[in-house]
Coordinates of C-alpha atoms in Angstrom, one line a residue:
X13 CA -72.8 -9.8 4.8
X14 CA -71.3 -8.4 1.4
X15 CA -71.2 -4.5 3.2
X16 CA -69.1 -6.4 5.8
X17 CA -66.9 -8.4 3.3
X18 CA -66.3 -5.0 2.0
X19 CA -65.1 -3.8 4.9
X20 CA -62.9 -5.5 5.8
X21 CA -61.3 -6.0 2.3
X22 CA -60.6 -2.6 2.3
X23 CA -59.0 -2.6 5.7
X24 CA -56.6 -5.2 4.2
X25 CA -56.3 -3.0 1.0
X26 CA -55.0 0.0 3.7
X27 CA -52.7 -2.3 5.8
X28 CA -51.0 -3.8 2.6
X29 CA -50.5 -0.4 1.1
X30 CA -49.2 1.0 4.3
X31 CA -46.5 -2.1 4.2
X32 CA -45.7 -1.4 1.2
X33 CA -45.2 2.4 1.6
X34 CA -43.0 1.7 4.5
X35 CA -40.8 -0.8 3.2
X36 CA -40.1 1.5 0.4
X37 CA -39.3 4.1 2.5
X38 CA -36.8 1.7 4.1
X39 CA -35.5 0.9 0.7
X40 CA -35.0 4.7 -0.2
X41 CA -33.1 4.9 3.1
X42 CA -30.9 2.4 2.7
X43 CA -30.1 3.0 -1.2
X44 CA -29.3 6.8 0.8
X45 CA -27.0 5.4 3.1
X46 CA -25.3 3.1 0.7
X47 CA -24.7 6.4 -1.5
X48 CA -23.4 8.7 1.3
X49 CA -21.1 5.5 2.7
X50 CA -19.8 5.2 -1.0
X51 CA -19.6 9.0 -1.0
X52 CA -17.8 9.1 2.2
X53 CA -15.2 6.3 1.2
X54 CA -11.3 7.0 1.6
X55 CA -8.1 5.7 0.6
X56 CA -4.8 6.1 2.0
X57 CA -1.3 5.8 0.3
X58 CA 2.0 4.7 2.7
X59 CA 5.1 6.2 0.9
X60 CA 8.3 4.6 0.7
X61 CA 11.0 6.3 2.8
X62 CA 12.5 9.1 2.1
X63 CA 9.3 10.3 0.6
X64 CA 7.6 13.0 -1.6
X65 CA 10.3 15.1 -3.9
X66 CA 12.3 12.1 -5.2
X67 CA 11.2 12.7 -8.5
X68 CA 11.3 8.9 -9.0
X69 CA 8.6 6.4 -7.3
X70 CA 7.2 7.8 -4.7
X71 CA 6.4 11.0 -7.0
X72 CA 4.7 8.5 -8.7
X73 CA 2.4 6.6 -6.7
X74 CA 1.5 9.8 -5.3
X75 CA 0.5 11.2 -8.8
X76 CA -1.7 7.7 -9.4
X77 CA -3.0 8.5 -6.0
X78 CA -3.9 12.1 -7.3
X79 CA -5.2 10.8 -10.9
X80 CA -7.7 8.5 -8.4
X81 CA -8.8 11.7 -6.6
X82 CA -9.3 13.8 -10.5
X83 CA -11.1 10.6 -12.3
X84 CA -12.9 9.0 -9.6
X85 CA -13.3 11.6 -7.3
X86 CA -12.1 9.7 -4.1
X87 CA -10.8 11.5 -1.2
X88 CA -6.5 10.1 0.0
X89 CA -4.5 10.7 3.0
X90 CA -0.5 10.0 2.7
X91 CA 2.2 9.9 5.3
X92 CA 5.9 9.5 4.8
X93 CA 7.5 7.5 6.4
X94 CA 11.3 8.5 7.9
X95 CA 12.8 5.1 8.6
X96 CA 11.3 1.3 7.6
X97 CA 10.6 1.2 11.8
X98 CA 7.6 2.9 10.9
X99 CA 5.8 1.1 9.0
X100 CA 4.2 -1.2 10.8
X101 CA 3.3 1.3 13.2
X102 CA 1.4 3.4 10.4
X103 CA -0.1 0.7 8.9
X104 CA -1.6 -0.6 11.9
X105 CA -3.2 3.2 12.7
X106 CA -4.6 3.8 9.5
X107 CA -6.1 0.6 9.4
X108 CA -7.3 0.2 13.1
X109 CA -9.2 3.5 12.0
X110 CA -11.4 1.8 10.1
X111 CA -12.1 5.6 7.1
X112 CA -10.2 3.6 4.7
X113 CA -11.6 1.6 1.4
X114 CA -8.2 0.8 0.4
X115 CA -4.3 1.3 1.8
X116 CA -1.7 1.4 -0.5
X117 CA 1.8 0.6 0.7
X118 CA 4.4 1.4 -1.5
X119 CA 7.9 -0.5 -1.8
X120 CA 9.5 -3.5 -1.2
X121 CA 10.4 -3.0 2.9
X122 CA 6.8 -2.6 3.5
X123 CA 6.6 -6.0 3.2
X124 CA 7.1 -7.7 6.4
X125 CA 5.2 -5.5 8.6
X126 CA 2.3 -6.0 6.3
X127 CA 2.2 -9.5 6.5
X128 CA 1.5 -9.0 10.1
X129 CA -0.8 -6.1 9.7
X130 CA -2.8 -7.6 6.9
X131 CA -3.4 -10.8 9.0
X132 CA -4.6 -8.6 12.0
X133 CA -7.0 -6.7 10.0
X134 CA -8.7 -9.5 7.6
X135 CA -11.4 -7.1 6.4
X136 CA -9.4 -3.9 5.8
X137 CA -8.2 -4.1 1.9
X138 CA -4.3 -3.4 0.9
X139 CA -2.3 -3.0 -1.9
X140 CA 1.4 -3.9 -2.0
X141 CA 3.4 -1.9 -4.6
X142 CA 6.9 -3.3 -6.3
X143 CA 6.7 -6.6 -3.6
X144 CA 4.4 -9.9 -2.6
X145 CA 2.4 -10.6 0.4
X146 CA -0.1 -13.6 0.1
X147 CA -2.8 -12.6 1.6
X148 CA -6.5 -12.5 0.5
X149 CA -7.0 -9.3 1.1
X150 CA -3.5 -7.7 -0.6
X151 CA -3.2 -7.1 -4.1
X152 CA 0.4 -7.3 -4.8
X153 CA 1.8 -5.1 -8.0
X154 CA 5.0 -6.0 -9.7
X155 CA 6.7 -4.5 -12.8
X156 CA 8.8 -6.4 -15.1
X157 CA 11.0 -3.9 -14.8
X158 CA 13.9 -5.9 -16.8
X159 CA 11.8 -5.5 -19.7
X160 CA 11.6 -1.6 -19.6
X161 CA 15.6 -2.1 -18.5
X162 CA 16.1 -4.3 -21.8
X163 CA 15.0 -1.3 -23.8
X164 CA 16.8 1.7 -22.6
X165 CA 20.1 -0.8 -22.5
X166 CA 19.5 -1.2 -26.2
X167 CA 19.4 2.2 -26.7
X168 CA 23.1 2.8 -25.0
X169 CA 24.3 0.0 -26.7
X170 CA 23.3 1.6 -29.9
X171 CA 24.2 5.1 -29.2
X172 CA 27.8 3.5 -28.4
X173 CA 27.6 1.4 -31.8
X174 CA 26.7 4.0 -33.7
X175 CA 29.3 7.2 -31.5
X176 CA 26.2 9.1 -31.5
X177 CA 26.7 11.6 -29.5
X178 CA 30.3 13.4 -29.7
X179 CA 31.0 12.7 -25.8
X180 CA 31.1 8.8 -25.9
X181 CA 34.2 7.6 -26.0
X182 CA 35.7 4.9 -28.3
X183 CA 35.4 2.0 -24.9
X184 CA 32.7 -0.1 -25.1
X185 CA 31.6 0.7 -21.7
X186 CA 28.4 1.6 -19.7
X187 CA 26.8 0.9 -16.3
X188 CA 24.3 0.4 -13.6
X189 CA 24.2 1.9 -10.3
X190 CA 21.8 0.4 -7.9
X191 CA 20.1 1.3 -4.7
X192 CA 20.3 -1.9 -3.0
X193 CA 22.0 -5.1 -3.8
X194 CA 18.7 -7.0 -3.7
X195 CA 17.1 -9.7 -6.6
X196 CA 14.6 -6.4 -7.4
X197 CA 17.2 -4.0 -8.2
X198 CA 18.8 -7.1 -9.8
X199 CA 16.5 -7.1 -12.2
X200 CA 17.2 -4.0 -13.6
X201 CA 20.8 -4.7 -14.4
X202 CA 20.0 -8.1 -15.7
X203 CA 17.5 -6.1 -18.7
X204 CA 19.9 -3.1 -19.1
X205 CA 22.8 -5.7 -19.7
X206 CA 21.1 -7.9 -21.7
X207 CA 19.6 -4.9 -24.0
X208 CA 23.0 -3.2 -24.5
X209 CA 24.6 -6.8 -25.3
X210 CA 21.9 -7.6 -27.7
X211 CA 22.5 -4.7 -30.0
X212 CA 26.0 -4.5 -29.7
X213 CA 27.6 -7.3 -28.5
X214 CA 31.1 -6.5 -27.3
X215 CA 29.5 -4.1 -24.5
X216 CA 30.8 -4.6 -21.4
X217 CA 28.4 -3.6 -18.5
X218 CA 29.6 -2.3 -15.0
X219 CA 27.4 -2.2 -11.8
X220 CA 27.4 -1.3 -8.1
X221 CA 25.0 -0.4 -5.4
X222 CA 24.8 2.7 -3.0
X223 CA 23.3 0.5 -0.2
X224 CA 20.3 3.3 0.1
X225 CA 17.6 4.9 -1.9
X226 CA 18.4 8.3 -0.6
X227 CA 21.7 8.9 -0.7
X228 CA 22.7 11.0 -3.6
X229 CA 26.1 12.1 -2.6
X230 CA 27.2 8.4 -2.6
X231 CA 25.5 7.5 -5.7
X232 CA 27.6 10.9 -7.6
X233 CA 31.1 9.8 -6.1
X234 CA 29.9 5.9 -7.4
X235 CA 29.0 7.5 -11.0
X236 CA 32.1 9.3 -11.2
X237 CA 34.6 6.3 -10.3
X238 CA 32.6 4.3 -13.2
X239 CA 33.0 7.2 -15.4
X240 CA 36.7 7.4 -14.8
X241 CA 36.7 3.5 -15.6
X242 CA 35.4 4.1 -19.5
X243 CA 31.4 4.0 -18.9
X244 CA 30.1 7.0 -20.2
X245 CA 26.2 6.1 -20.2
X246 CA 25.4 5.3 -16.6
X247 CA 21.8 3.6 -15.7
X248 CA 20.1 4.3 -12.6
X249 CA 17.9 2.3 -10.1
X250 CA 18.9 3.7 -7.3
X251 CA 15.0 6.3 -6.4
X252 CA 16.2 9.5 -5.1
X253 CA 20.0 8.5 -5.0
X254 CA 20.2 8.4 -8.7
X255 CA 19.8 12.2 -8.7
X256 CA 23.5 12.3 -7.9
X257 CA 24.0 10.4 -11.0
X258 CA 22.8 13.6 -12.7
X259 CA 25.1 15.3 -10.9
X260 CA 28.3 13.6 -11.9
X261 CA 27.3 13.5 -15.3
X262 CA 26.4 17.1 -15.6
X263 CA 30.2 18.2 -13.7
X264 CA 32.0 15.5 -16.2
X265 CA 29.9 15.5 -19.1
X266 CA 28.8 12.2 -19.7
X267 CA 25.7 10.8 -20.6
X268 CA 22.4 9.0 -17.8
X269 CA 19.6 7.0 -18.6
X270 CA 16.7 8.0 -15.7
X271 CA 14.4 5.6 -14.2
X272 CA 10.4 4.9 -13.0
X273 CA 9.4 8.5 -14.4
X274 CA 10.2 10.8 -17.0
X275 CA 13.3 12.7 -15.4
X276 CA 14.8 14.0 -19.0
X277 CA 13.8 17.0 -17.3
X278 CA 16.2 17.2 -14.5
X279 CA 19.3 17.5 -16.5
X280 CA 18.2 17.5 -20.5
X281 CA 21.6 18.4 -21.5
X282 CA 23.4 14.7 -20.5
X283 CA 20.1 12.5 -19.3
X284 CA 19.4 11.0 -22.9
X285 CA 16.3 9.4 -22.1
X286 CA 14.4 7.2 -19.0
X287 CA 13.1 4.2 -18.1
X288 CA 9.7 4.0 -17.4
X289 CA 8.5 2.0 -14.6
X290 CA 4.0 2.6 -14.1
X291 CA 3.8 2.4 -10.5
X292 CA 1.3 5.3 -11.2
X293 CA -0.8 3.6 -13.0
X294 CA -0.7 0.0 -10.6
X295 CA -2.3 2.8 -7.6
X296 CA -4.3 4.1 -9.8
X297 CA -5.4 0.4 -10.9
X298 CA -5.7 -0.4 -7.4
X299 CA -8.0 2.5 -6.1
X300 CA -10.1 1.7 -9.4
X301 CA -10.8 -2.0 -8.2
X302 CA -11.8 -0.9 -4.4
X303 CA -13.7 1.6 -5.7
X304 CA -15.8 0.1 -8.0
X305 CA -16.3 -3.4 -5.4
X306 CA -14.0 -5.4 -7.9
X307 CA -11.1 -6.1 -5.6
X308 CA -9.3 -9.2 -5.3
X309 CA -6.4 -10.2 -3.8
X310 CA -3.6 -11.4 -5.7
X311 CA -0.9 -10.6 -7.8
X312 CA -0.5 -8.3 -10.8
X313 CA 2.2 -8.4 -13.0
X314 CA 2.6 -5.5 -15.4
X315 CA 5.0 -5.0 -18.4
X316 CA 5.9 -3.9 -21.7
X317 CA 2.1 -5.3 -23.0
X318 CA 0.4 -3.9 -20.3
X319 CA 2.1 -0.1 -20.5
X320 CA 3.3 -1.0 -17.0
X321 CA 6.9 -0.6 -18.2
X322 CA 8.5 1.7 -21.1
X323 CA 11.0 4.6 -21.6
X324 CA 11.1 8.2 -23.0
X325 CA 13.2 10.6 -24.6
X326 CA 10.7 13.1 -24.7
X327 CA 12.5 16.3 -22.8
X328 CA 16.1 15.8 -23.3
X329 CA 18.5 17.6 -25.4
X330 CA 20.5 15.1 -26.3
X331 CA 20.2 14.4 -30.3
X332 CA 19.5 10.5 -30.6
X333 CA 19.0 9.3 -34.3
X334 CA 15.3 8.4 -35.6
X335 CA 17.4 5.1 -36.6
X336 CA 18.3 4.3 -33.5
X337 CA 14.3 5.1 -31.9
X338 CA 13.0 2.3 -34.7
X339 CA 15.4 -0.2 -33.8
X340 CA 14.7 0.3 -30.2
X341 CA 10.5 0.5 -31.2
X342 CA 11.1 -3.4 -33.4
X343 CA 12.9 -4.9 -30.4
X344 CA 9.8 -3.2 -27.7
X345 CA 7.2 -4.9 -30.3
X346 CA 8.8 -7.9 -30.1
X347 CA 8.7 -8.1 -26.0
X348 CA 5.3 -6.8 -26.5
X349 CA 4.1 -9.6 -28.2
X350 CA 6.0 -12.1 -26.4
X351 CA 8.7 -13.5 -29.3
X352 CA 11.5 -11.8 -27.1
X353 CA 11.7 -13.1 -23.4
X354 CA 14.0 -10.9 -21.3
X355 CA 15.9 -12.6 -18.6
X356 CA 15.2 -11.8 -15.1
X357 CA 18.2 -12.5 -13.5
X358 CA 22.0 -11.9 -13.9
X359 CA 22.9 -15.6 -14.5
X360 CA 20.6 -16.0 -17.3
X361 CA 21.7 -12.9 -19.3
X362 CA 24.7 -14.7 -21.3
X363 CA 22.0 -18.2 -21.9
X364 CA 19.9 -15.5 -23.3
X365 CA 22.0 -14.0 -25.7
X366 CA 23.2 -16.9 -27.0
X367 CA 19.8 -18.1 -28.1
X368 CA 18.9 -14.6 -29.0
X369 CA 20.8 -12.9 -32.0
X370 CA 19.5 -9.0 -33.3
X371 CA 17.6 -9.3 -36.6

């Protein structure tokens, strides 16, 4: 009796072991496959039109894309877009692919077709750069781009107050040149104005738009008409349109504040300094989150506090008093720590300044 007890105890020792040994196996094999799948996960970026070389945002979002690709070691695909008809038709492909972890579509006009694309694909994750789509599986990316506006307006308003440089002339003049006359590009007058009118409050500030984001020859004629009407600092939103700008300010010597990168660069002799506008770091942001399983739809607002907005005037040649950078620095600590609310919109630039007064 006991030597058959025995026996079959160990025959139940055997079969448990064997279960055991083959549901690890399984484990090993799926912990494999869940490696290799997170090895083998992609990302794609949708550029804005008129696409890589603009030396504005979609340089950016491209180099957030690449930054993704150096620190995380993900793997992108891009397209360019040629006209805003395409857009829909790219995001649908890409998506009805099924490689990608994340697509990032850059620029307001991606918008619409996103809202359909995003609704036909509930599982495949987006994000939306510079606009909003409410959708739980878009992650939406604004900047508060009047704040970074605010602070390179100050700075023309105190290189005017002060005659810094020996080409400003004795009118109190600057301006804006926009792409489009939409509430977004809006936004950036409404900062730069308020800025330049909060340090030195007899500036007036012109603006107009190009009606495109890649038209530079328009945007040169449009800075030079402005020039001829006193402003001799001249602001740019305008993407790859506000390299005409440059232009006109090189051939009549006047001084351009650049915007969303560094583009000091392109012309250090009259662009004094640039806005800075983080779309790189809201991709880069974005890829993080898919990658590491933290994605959430939503929206993300990113400013002066959160480095998503700024300026430089690393790169130029233009000579702008150390007095004139700590001014600018107190006001940028004050929107940092949220005792200085810039206005958003046109209308609410005079309200502001009126309860508002420079220190």
């Amino acid at each position: 009796m006991k030597k058959g007890v025995s026996l079959l105890l160990l025959m139940v020792l055997l079969l448990t072991a064997a279960v055991g040994c083959s549901q690890k196996t399984e484990e090993q094999s799926d912990q494999a496959g869940n490696s290799k799948a997170a090895e083998n996960k992609k990302y794609a970026l949708i550029l804005a039109t008129g696409g890589l070389g603009d030396q504005s945002f979609n340089d950016l979002t491209y180099e957030g894309m690449k930054r993704a690709e150096k620190e995380l070691g993900i793997t992108f695909d891009y397209v360019e877009p040629k006209e805003v008809a395409d857009y829909e038709i790219q995001q649908n492909e890409l998506a009805a692919s099924g490689q990608y972890d994340l697509i990032v579509c850059v620029g307001f006009d991606q918008m619409d077709a996103l809202k359909k694309v995003a609704a036909e694909y509930p599982e495949q994750k987006f994000a939306l750069i510079d606009a909003v789509v409410e959708a739980p599986n878009v992650a939406s990316y604004l900047s508060e781009e009047q704040e970074g506006s605010f602070l390179v307006g100050a700075l023309a308003g105190l290189m005017k107050l002060e005659k810094a440089d020996s080409r400003l002339n004795d009118q109190n003049v600057a301006a804006v040149i926009g792409g489009l006359d939409i509430p977004l590009i809006r936004k950036f007058i409404a900062g730069f104005e308020a800025g330049a009118r909060y340090v030195n409050p007899q500036m007036k500030v012109l603006y107009d738009f190009v009606g495109d984001f890649s038209d530079p020859a328009t945007a040169k004629e449009m800075a030079l008409s402005l020039n001829r009407k006193g402003a001799d600092i001249i602001y740019h939103a305008a993407g790859g349109s506000g390299l005409g700008v440059f232009e006109a300010a090189k051939s009549n010597n006047f001084l351009a504040i650049g915007c969303n990168s560094n583009q000091n660069h392109i012309a250090p002799d009259v662009i004094m300094a640039s806005m800075l506008k983080r779309v790189d770091n809201a991709t880069f942001e974005a890829v993080k989150s898919a990658y590491e399983g933290n994605f959430k739809g939503g929206v993300y607002s990113l400013g002066v506090k959160d480095d998503g907005v700024g300026y430089a005037v690393d790169g130029t040649n233009v000579k702008i008093p150390q007095d004139i950078i700590d001014k600018v620095e107190t006001i940028k600590a004050k929107i940092k720590d949220g005792s200085l609310k810039v206005p958003v919109e046109m209308e609410q630039v005079d309200a502001f300044l009126q309860n508002n007064k420079m220190q």
